[in-house]
């Protein structure tokens, strides 16, 4: 895994020095970025992690009807002899990996989207019930969902091609948003509302200018606000989930351990299935002061889940400055300068502390009985969803037994030339085994992964197990262009943006392999127990690892 911390912090220190009077009472400019007080919902504010919420369950039930119709149509188009009486729930995940992950993952989605593709996989996106993203994958998912699920071509031509070539998060590509200090106004408004900002605030705001349409880089967009968009209300799209990792800074942690708490952020809820938290709260009231699941006063807070802050949370790597490898790594020797840079920014609001390296969330699980790990903490501190070396957001689906098939697009930079080698998905298997989660299929060691070139082609894991997910693994590979771009690259020309998306289409369709779609259909249907066409046997022989 790589770090964006040095480049990002250099930007903030040199180009986003906030004026001291921005935080003064007389200069508190109003902005939709600021959380606001609201009446508390009448429904329970916090629940134990026992199954998905009633809101999510209702969405999935209605979404599955439409997804099944689309899946049936795709299967019958692919092979009219496919049985379609029983159909599974299918999901898609996009890994972390900065813009490399965003653009490659976008290509995979384009390959799957009947509105935007003529590949043999076109129509599968309409058949998805869930979609998850982490770090760079969360940028992609947020850009799609936050703009009401347009096609990749629409996002590319109307936003990305221009935005990515003049990056707002590259010191040499500063745009008018910084010059006008719009971000300063937004962050100052949050501070004026009583919520001390951290580096995640400017990070998320700057990213939003590249990912979200609308005034001030989609400043009014919230995660819970996705529920009001037409494609969401019509159940026309997969349910979106973003992941992040908790760090127990109260216990002196700087980075999360291998079994760090996995948090989910989605339109209806925020929380974790993991022991020590094992609870969820309503996303719409994130930022509220809760005690044992009840408001500590008579009101709640809303709009803390600003979408830029959420996608910034999932990609926040600033805490890596405390790692020995960061201190000794190339380009990272100037730790003193980096600390000075942090102080230069954060001291405009408060004295610099370790807290500023994290995405901070008022703890909704304070004094909640099942949340023993965090029950005494007033604040949760979150970081990039891939910091535990699980760079694919598979974890949510180990707790959703209704999901049978999961496409996993892995854009990790595990090798020296920035391609995956299977180590990230292997770590998910290792941690799942350690925590007694049996739905994760067995993943081979990295040596086997590489020697059998499983990191260069699609592979099906869990084909022959009735008790695990079937994972259709789609690794980044250089089909048509060198897509192993460094995570540290912050600007992309229009040509390179288009090239990486086009290569991602090949990742999603296995380079246009003529028999791949049919084999995907076989893999999707295998868990149903239905009698499959005879040709599926050769598919399983070619693609199934286990």
Coordinates of C-alpha atoms in Angstrom, one line a residue:
X1 CA 0.0 0.0 0.0
X2 CA 1.2 3.5 -0.8
X3 CA 0.7 6.8 0.9
X4 CA -0.7 10.1 -0.4
X5 CA 0.2 11.8 2.9
X6 CA 3.3 13.6 2.0
X7 CA 2.0 15.1 -1.2
X8 CA -1.3 16.1 0.3
X9 CA 0.2 17.6 3.4
X10 CA 2.7 19.6 1.3
X11 CA -0.3 21.0 -0.6
X12 CA -2.2 22.0 2.5
X13 CA 0.8 23.6 4.2
X14 CA 1.9 25.6 1.2
X15 CA -1.4 26.5 -0.4
X16 CA -4.2 26.3 2.1
X17 CA -3.0 28.4 5.0
X18 CA -6.2 29.6 6.6
X19 CA -6.4 33.1 7.9
X20 CA -6.7 33.4 11.7
X21 CA -9.7 35.6 11.5
X22 CA -11.6 32.9 9.6
X23 CA -12.4 31.3 12.9
X24 CA -13.3 34.4 14.8
X25 CA -16.9 35.0 15.8
X26 CA -17.3 38.0 13.6
X27 CA -16.2 36.1 10.4
X28 CA -18.1 32.9 10.6
X29 CA -19.4 32.6 7.1
X30 CA -22.3 30.3 6.7
X31 CA -21.7 27.2 4.5
X32 CA -23.7 24.0 3.8
X33 CA -20.6 22.2 4.9
X34 CA -21.3 23.0 8.6
X35 CA -23.3 20.4 10.6
X36 CA -26.5 21.8 12.0
X37 CA -28.8 21.1 14.9
X38 CA -32.0 19.1 14.2
X39 CA -34.8 17.3 16.0
X40 CA -33.9 13.7 16.8
X41 CA -35.7 10.9 14.9
X42 CA -38.4 9.1 16.8
X43 CA -36.9 5.7 15.8
X44 CA -34.0 4.2 17.9
X45 CA -30.8 6.1 17.3
X46 CA -28.4 3.2 17.9
X47 CA -29.0 -0.5 17.4
X48 CA -27.0 -3.6 18.0
X49 CA -25.4 -5.2 15.0
X50 CA -27.9 -8.0 14.5
X51 CA -28.6 -8.2 10.8
X52 CA -29.1 -5.3 8.4
X53 CA -31.4 -2.4 9.3
X54 CA -35.0 -2.4 8.3
X55 CA -34.4 0.5 5.9
X56 CA -31.6 -1.4 4.1
X57 CA -33.6 -4.6 4.1
X58 CA -36.5 -2.7 2.5
X59 CA -34.3 -1.2 -0.2
X60 CA -32.7 -4.6 -0.9
X61 CA -36.0 -6.3 -1.2
X62 CA -37.2 -3.8 -3.7
X63 CA -33.9 -3.5 -5.5
X64 CA -33.6 -7.3 -5.9
X65 CA -36.8 -7.4 -7.9
X66 CA -35.3 -5.0 -10.5
X67 CA -31.8 -6.5 -10.3
X68 CA -33.2 -10.0 -10.9
X69 CA -35.1 -8.8 -14.0
X70 CA -31.9 -7.4 -15.3
X71 CA -29.8 -10.5 -14.4
X72 CA -32.4 -12.7 -16.1
X73 CA -32.3 -10.7 -19.2
X74 CA -28.5 -10.7 -19.3
X75 CA -28.3 -14.5 -18.7
X76 CA -30.8 -15.3 -21.4
X77 CA -28.9 -13.0 -23.8
X78 CA -25.7 -14.7 -22.9
X79 CA -27.0 -18.3 -23.1
X80 CA -30.7 -19.0 -23.6
X81 CA -30.3 -22.4 -21.9
X82 CA -29.3 -20.8 -18.6
X83 CA -31.8 -21.6 -15.8
X84 CA -33.2 -18.3 -14.4
X85 CA -35.9 -19.4 -11.9
X86 CA -33.7 -18.8 -8.9
X87 CA -31.2 -15.9 -9.0
X88 CA -28.6 -14.9 -6.4
X89 CA -27.9 -11.4 -5.0
X90 CA -24.8 -10.0 -6.7
X91 CA -22.4 -7.2 -5.6
X92 CA -19.4 -5.4 -6.9
X93 CA -16.4 -3.9 -5.0
X94 CA -13.7 -1.5 -6.1
X95 CA -10.4 -1.4 -4.2
X96 CA -8.3 1.4 -3.1
X97 CA -5.4 2.8 -5.2
X98 CA -6.0 6.5 -5.7
X99 CA -6.9 7.6 -9.2
X100 CA -5.5 4.4 -10.6
X101 CA -8.3 2.6 -8.8
X102 CA -10.9 5.2 -9.7
X103 CA -10.2 5.0 -13.4
X104 CA -9.7 1.3 -13.7
X105 CA -12.8 0.6 -11.6
X106 CA -14.7 3.1 -13.8
X107 CA -13.8 1.0 -16.8
X108 CA -15.0 -2.2 -15.1
X109 CA -18.3 -0.5 -14.4
X110 CA -18.5 0.8 -18.0
X111 CA -18.0 -2.8 -19.2
X112 CA -20.9 -3.9 -17.0
X113 CA -23.3 -1.0 -17.8
X114 CA -25.8 -1.7 -20.6
X115 CA -26.2 2.1 -21.0
X116 CA -22.6 2.7 -21.8
X117 CA -21.1 -0.5 -23.2
X118 CA -21.3 -3.0 -26.0
X119 CA -19.2 -5.7 -24.3
X120 CA -20.7 -9.1 -23.6
X121 CA -20.8 -8.1 -19.9
X122 CA -23.1 -5.1 -20.6
X123 CA -26.2 -5.4 -18.4
X124 CA -24.5 -6.8 -15.3
X125 CA -24.3 -3.4 -13.6
X126 CA -28.1 -3.2 -13.8
X127 CA -28.1 -6.7 -12.1
X128 CA -26.1 -5.5 -9.1
X129 CA -27.8 -5.2 -5.7
X130 CA -24.8 -3.9 -3.8
X131 CA -21.7 -1.8 -4.6
X132 CA -18.8 -1.0 -2.3
X133 CA -15.8 1.2 -2.5
X134 CA -12.7 1.9 -0.4
X135 CA -10.3 4.8 -0.7
X136 CA -9.8 5.4 -4.4
X137 CA -12.8 3.1 -4.9
X138 CA -14.8 5.3 -2.6
X139 CA -13.9 8.3 -4.8
X140 CA -15.4 6.4 -7.8
X141 CA -18.5 5.3 -5.9
X142 CA -19.1 8.7 -4.4
X143 CA -18.7 10.4 -7.8
X144 CA -21.2 8.0 -9.3
X145 CA -23.7 8.1 -6.5
X146 CA -23.3 11.8 -5.6
X147 CA -24.1 12.7 -9.2
X148 CA -27.2 10.4 -9.3
X149 CA -25.6 7.5 -11.1
X150 CA -24.7 8.8 -14.6
X151 CA -22.7 6.7 -17.0
X152 CA -19.0 6.6 -16.8
X153 CA -18.8 8.3 -20.2
X154 CA -20.9 11.2 -18.8
X155 CA -18.7 11.6 -15.8
X156 CA -15.6 11.4 -17.8
X157 CA -16.6 14.0 -20.4
X158 CA -18.4 16.4 -18.1
X159 CA -16.1 16.3 -15.1
X160 CA -13.1 14.0 -14.8
X161 CA -11.2 14.8 -18.0
X162 CA -11.0 18.5 -17.1
X163 CA -10.7 18.1 -13.4
X164 CA -8.0 15.4 -13.3
X165 CA -5.6 17.3 -15.6
X166 CA -5.6 20.4 -13.3
X167 CA -5.6 18.6 -10.0
X168 CA -6.7 20.6 -7.0
X169 CA -4.7 18.2 -4.8
X170 CA -1.4 18.8 -6.6
X171 CA 0.8 21.8 -5.5
X172 CA 1.5 22.5 -9.2
X173 CA -2.1 22.4 -10.3
X174 CA -4.0 24.7 -8.0
X175 CA -7.4 25.9 -9.3
X176 CA -9.6 28.8 -8.7
X177 CA -11.3 27.1 -5.8
X178 CA -8.2 27.5 -3.7
X179 CA -7.5 31.0 -4.9
X180 CA -11.0 32.0 -3.9
X181 CA -10.6 30.4 -0.5
X182 CA -14.0 28.6 -0.8
X183 CA -12.6 25.6 1.0
X184 CA -11.5 27.9 3.8
X185 CA -15.0 29.3 4.2
X186 CA -16.4 25.7 4.4
X187 CA -14.0 24.5 7.0
X188 CA -14.4 27.7 9.0
X189 CA -18.1 27.2 9.1
X190 CA -17.7 23.7 10.5
X191 CA -15.4 25.0 13.1
X192 CA -17.8 27.8 14.0
X193 CA -20.5 25.2 14.4
X194 CA -18.4 23.7 17.2
X195 CA -16.7 20.8 15.3
X196 CA -12.9 21.1 15.2
X197 CA -11.6 20.3 11.7
X198 CA -8.8 17.9 10.9
X199 CA -6.8 17.3 7.8
X200 CA -9.6 15.2 6.4
X201 CA -11.7 18.3 6.0
X202 CA -9.6 20.1 3.4
X203 CA -8.6 16.8 1.9
X204 CA -12.2 15.8 1.3
X205 CA -13.3 19.2 0.1
X206 CA -10.5 19.4 -2.4
X207 CA -11.3 15.9 -3.8
X208 CA -14.9 16.9 -4.1
X209 CA -14.2 19.5 -6.7
X210 CA -12.9 16.7 -8.9
X211 CA -15.7 14.2 -8.1
X212 CA -18.9 16.1 -7.5
X213 CA -20.9 18.5 -9.7
X214 CA -22.8 21.3 -8.0
X215 CA -22.1 24.5 -6.2
X216 CA -18.7 24.6 -4.3
X217 CA -17.7 21.1 -5.3
X218 CA -21.0 19.5 -4.1
X219 CA -20.6 21.1 -0.7
X220 CA -24.3 20.4 0.1
X221 CA -24.0 16.7 -0.7
X222 CA -24.4 14.3 2.2
X223 CA -24.2 10.5 2.4
X224 CA -27.7 10.3 3.8
X225 CA -28.9 12.7 1.1
X226 CA -28.3 10.0 -1.5
X227 CA -31.6 8.6 -0.4
X228 CA -33.4 11.5 -2.0
X229 CA -31.9 11.1 -5.5
X230 CA -34.2 9.8 -8.2
X231 CA -32.3 6.7 -9.1
X232 CA -32.1 5.7 -5.4
X233 CA -35.7 6.3 -4.6
X234 CA -36.6 4.3 -7.8
X235 CA -34.4 1.4 -6.6
X236 CA -32.6 1.6 -10.0
X237 CA -29.1 1.3 -8.5
X238 CA -27.1 -0.9 -6.2
X239 CA -26.9 0.0 -2.6
X240 CA -23.6 1.9 -1.9
X241 CA -21.3 1.1 1.0
X242 CA -18.0 2.9 1.8
X243 CA -15.5 1.4 4.3
X244 CA -13.0 2.9 6.7
X245 CA -10.8 1.6 9.6
X246 CA -10.9 2.7 13.2
X247 CA -7.7 3.6 15.1
X248 CA -7.7 3.4 18.9
X249 CA -5.8 6.6 19.5
X250 CA -7.0 6.7 23.1
X251 CA -4.9 3.6 23.7
X252 CA -1.9 5.2 22.0
X253 CA -2.3 3.6 18.5
X254 CA -1.1 5.5 15.5
X255 CA -2.1 3.0 12.9
X256 CA -4.6 0.2 13.1
X257 CA -3.6 -3.3 13.9
X258 CA -4.2 -6.1 11.4
X259 CA -7.6 -6.8 13.0
X260 CA -8.5 -3.1 13.2
X261 CA -12.2 -2.3 13.5
X262 CA -13.9 -2.1 10.0
X263 CA -16.5 0.6 9.8
X264 CA -19.2 0.9 7.2
X265 CA -20.6 4.2 5.9
X266 CA -23.8 4.1 3.8
X267 CA -26.9 6.1 3.2
X268 CA -28.9 4.6 6.1
X269 CA -26.3 3.7 8.7
X270 CA -22.8 4.1 10.1
X271 CA -21.1 1.5 12.3
X272 CA -19.4 -1.8 12.6
X273 CA -20.1 -5.5 12.9
X274 CA -16.8 -6.1 14.7
X275 CA -16.6 -7.1 18.3
X276 CA -16.0 -4.2 20.5
X277 CA -18.3 -2.0 18.5
X278 CA -21.0 -4.3 17.2
X279 CA -23.5 -1.4 16.6
X280 CA -24.9 0.9 14.1
X281 CA -26.4 4.4 14.2
X282 CA -28.4 6.4 11.6
X283 CA -26.1 8.2 9.1
X284 CA -28.4 11.2 9.1
X285 CA -27.6 12.0 12.7
X286 CA -23.8 11.5 12.7
X287 CA -22.2 14.2 14.8
X288 CA -24.9 13.9 17.5
X289 CA -24.0 13.8 21.1
X290 CA -25.3 10.4 22.2
X291 CA -25.1 8.5 25.5
X292 CA -26.1 4.9 25.5
X293 CA -27.9 5.3 22.3
X294 CA -29.9 8.4 23.5
X295 CA -29.4 12.1 22.9
X296 CA -27.3 13.7 25.7
X297 CA -29.5 16.8 25.2
X298 CA -32.8 17.3 23.5
X299 CA -31.5 17.6 19.9
X300 CA -29.4 15.8 17.4
X301 CA -26.9 16.9 14.7
X302 CA -27.2 16.4 10.9
X303 CA -25.1 17.0 7.8
X304 CA -21.9 15.8 9.6
X305 CA -21.9 13.1 6.9
X306 CA -20.9 15.5 4.2
X307 CA -20.0 13.3 1.2
X308 CA -16.6 14.8 0.7
X309 CA -15.8 14.2 4.3
X310 CA -16.9 10.6 4.0
X311 CA -14.8 9.9 0.9
X312 CA -11.9 11.8 2.5
X313 CA -12.3 9.5 5.6
X314 CA -12.0 6.4 3.5
X315 CA -8.8 7.7 1.8
X316 CA -7.2 9.4 4.8
X317 CA -3.6 8.2 5.1
X318 CA -2.1 11.2 7.0
X319 CA -1.6 9.0 10.1
X320 CA 1.1 7.1 8.3
X321 CA 3.6 9.9 9.0
X322 CA 4.2 8.2 12.4
X323 CA 5.3 4.9 10.8
X324 CA 9.1 4.1 10.8
X325 CA 8.8 3.2 7.1
X326 CA 7.5 6.7 6.4
X327 CA 10.4 8.3 8.3
X328 CA 12.9 6.2 6.4
X329 CA 11.1 6.0 3.1
X330 CA 12.1 7.9 -0.1
X331 CA 10.8 11.4 -0.1
X332 CA 9.7 11.1 3.5
X333 CA 12.8 12.0 5.4
X334 CA 11.6 15.5 6.2
X335 CA 9.4 14.5 9.0
X336 CA 10.2 17.7 10.9
X337 CA 9.1 19.7 7.9
X338 CA 6.0 17.7 7.6
X339 CA 5.1 18.3 11.2
X340 CA 5.7 22.0 10.7
X341 CA 3.4 21.9 7.7
X342 CA 0.7 20.3 9.8
X343 CA 1.1 22.9 12.5
X344 CA 1.0 25.7 9.9
X345 CA -2.5 24.5 8.8
X346 CA -4.1 23.2 12.0
X347 CA -2.9 26.0 14.3
X348 CA -5.4 28.3 12.6
X349 CA -8.1 26.5 14.5
X350 CA -6.4 24.9 17.5
X351 CA -3.0 23.7 18.7
X352 CA -1.8 20.8 16.6
X353 CA -2.4 17.4 18.1
X354 CA -2.3 13.7 16.9
X355 CA -6.1 14.0 16.4
X356 CA -5.5 16.1 13.3
X357 CA -4.1 13.1 11.4
X358 CA -7.5 11.3 11.6
X359 CA -11.0 11.7 10.4
X360 CA -12.8 12.5 13.7
X361 CA -16.4 11.5 14.4
X362 CA -18.3 12.2 17.6
X363 CA -18.8 8.7 19.0
X364 CA -22.4 7.6 18.6
X365 CA -21.6 4.5 20.6
X366 CA -20.5 6.2 23.8
X367 CA -21.7 4.2 26.8
X368 CA -23.5 1.7 24.5
X369 CA -23.4 -1.7 26.1
X370 CA -22.3 -3.8 23.1
X371 CA -19.5 -1.3 22.1
X372 CA -17.0 -2.2 24.8
X373 CA -14.0 -1.2 22.8
X374 CA -15.1 2.4 22.2
X375 CA -17.8 2.9 24.9
X376 CA -15.6 5.2 26.9
X377 CA -14.4 7.3 24.0
X378 CA -16.2 10.6 23.1
X379 CA -14.7 10.5 19.6
X380 CA -13.9 7.9 16.9
X381 CA -10.8 8.3 14.8
X382 CA -10.9 6.8 11.4
X383 CA -8.4 6.3 8.5
X384 CA -8.1 4.8 5.0
X385 CA -10.0 1.6 4.6
X386 CA -6.9 -0.2 3.3
X387 CA -4.5 0.5 6.1
X388 CA -5.0 -3.1 7.5
X389 CA -3.8 -4.4 4.1
X390 CA -7.3 -5.4 3.2
X391 CA -7.6 -3.1 0.2
X392 CA -10.8 -4.6 -1.2
X393 CA -14.0 -3.8 0.7
X394 CA -15.1 -7.4 1.0
X395 CA -15.8 -7.2 4.8
X396 CA -19.3 -5.9 4.6
X397 CA -20.4 -8.9 2.6
X398 CA -19.0 -11.4 5.1
X399 CA -21.9 -10.1 7.3
X400 CA -24.6 -10.1 4.6
X401 CA -25.4 -13.8 4.0
X402 CA -28.0 -12.9 1.4
X403 CA -25.2 -11.9 -1.0
X404 CA -23.9 -14.9 -2.9
X405 CA -21.7 -13.6 -5.7
X406 CA -19.2 -10.7 -5.4
X407 CA -17.2 -9.2 -8.2
X408 CA -13.9 -7.9 -6.7
X409 CA -11.9 -5.4 -8.8
X410 CA -8.5 -5.3 -7.2
X411 CA -6.3 -2.3 -8.2
X412 CA -3.8 -2.6 -5.4
X413 CA -0.2 -1.6 -5.9
X414 CA 1.5 -4.6 -4.3
X415 CA 4.3 -5.0 -6.8
X416 CA 7.1 -2.7 -7.7
X417 CA 5.3 -1.7 -10.9
X418 CA 2.0 -1.0 -9.1
X419 CA -0.1 -4.1 -9.8
X420 CA -1.8 -6.5 -7.4
X421 CA -0.3 -9.8 -6.3
X422 CA -3.1 -11.2 -4.2
X423 CA -1.8 -10.2 -0.8
X424 CA -4.7 -7.8 -0.1
X425 CA -7.5 -10.4 -0.7
X426 CA -5.4 -13.0 1.1
X427 CA -5.2 -10.8 4.2
X428 CA -9.0 -10.6 4.2
X429 CA -9.2 -14.4 4.2
X430 CA -6.6 -14.6 7.0
X431 CA -8.5 -12.0 9.2
X432 CA -11.9 -13.7 8.4
X433 CA -10.5 -17.0 9.6
X434 CA -9.1 -15.4 12.7
X435 CA -12.5 -13.9 13.6
X436 CA -14.6 -16.9 12.8
X437 CA -16.2 -15.5 9.6
X438 CA -16.8 -18.5 7.4
X439 CA -18.2 -16.8 4.3
X440 CA -14.8 -15.8 2.9
X441 CA -13.5 -18.4 0.4
X442 CA -10.0 -19.7 0.7
X443 CA -7.4 -17.6 -0.9
X444 CA -3.9 -19.1 -1.9
X445 CA -0.6 -17.7 -0.7
X446 CA 1.0 -14.9 -2.7
X447 CA 3.6 -17.3 -4.2
X448 CA 0.8 -19.4 -5.7
X449 CA -1.1 -16.4 -6.8
X450 CA 1.9 -15.1 -8.7
X451 CA 3.2 -18.4 -10.0
X452 CA -0.3 -19.3 -11.4
X453 CA -0.7 -15.7 -12.7
X454 CA -4.0 -15.3 -10.8
X455 CA -3.1 -11.6 -10.5
X456 CA -3.2 -11.2 -14.3
X457 CA -6.5 -12.7 -15.2
X458 CA -10.0 -13.3 -13.8
X459 CA -10.3 -16.1 -11.2
X460 CA -13.3 -17.5 -9.4
X461 CA -12.9 -18.3 -5.7
X462 CA -15.4 -20.4 -3.7
X463 CA -17.1 -22.0 -6.7
X464 CA -17.3 -25.4 -5.0
X465 CA -18.3 -24.3 -1.5
X466 CA -22.0 -23.9 -0.6
X467 CA -21.2 -21.9 2.5
X468 CA -19.0 -19.1 1.1
X469 CA -19.2 -16.3 -1.3
X470 CA -18.3 -16.8 -4.9
X471 CA -15.8 -14.2 -5.6
X472 CA -15.2 -13.2 -9.2
X473 CA -11.7 -11.7 -9.0
X474 CA -10.9 -9.0 -11.6
X475 CA -7.3 -7.7 -11.1
X476 CA -5.8 -4.7 -12.8
X477 CA -3.7 -5.7 -15.7
X478 CA -2.1 -3.9 -18.6
X479 CA -4.4 -5.1 -21.5
X480 CA -4.1 -1.9 -23.6
X481 CA -2.0 0.5 -21.6
X482 CA 0.3 0.5 -18.6
X483 CA -2.3 0.9 -15.9
X484 CA 0.2 0.4 -13.1
X485 CA 0.3 4.2 -12.4
X486 CA 1.7 5.3 -9.1
X487 CA -0.8 6.2 -6.4
X488 CA 1.2 9.4 -5.9
X489 CA 0.3 10.6 -9.4
X490 CA -2.2 13.4 -8.8
X491 CA -2.7 14.8 -12.4
X492 CA -3.9 12.9 -15.4
X493 CA -4.1 14.2 -19.0
X494 CA -7.3 13.7 -20.9
X495 CA -5.5 11.0 -22.9
X496 CA -4.3 9.1 -19.8
X497 CA -7.7 9.3 -18.2
X498 CA -9.4 7.9 -21.3
X499 CA -6.7 5.2 -21.6
X500 CA -7.0 4.0 -18.0
X501 CA -10.8 3.8 -18.3
X502 CA -10.5 1.9 -21.6
X503 CA -8.1 -0.5 -20.0
X504 CA -10.5 -1.0 -17.2
X505 CA -13.2 -2.0 -19.7
X506 CA -10.8 -4.8 -20.7
X507 CA -10.2 -5.7 -17.0
X508 CA -14.0 -6.1 -16.6
X509 CA -14.4 -8.1 -19.8
X510 CA -11.1 -10.1 -19.7
X511 CA -9.8 -8.4 -22.8
X512 CA -12.9 -9.2 -24.8
X513 CA -12.4 -13.0 -24.3
X514 CA -15.3 -14.5 -26.3
X515 CA -16.2 -17.1 -23.8
X516 CA -15.8 -15.1 -20.6
X517 CA -19.4 -13.8 -20.3
X518 CA -20.8 -17.3 -20.4
X519 CA -18.4 -18.5 -17.8
X520 CA -19.4 -15.5 -15.6
X521 CA -23.0 -16.6 -16.0
X522 CA -22.0 -20.2 -14.9
X523 CA -20.3 -18.8 -11.8
X524 CA -23.2 -16.6 -10.9
X525 CA -25.7 -19.5 -11.1
X526 CA -23.6 -22.2 -9.5
X527 CA -24.6 -21.3 -6.0
X528 CA -28.3 -21.7 -6.9
X529 CA -28.0 -25.5 -7.3
X530 CA -29.7 -25.4 -10.6
X531 CA -28.7 -27.8 -13.4
X532 CA -26.3 -25.8 -15.6
X533 CA -25.4 -26.2 -19.3
X534 CA -22.7 -28.8 -20.0
X535 CA -20.3 -26.1 -21.2
X536 CA -20.1 -24.7 -17.6
X537 CA -17.9 -27.7 -16.7
X538 CA -15.1 -26.3 -18.9
X539 CA -15.7 -22.9 -17.5
X540 CA -15.2 -24.1 -13.9
X541 CA -12.1 -26.0 -15.0
X542 CA -10.6 -22.8 -16.5
X543 CA -11.6 -20.2 -13.9
X544 CA -12.4 -21.8 -10.6
X545 CA -9.5 -22.0 -8.1
X546 CA -11.6 -23.8 -5.5

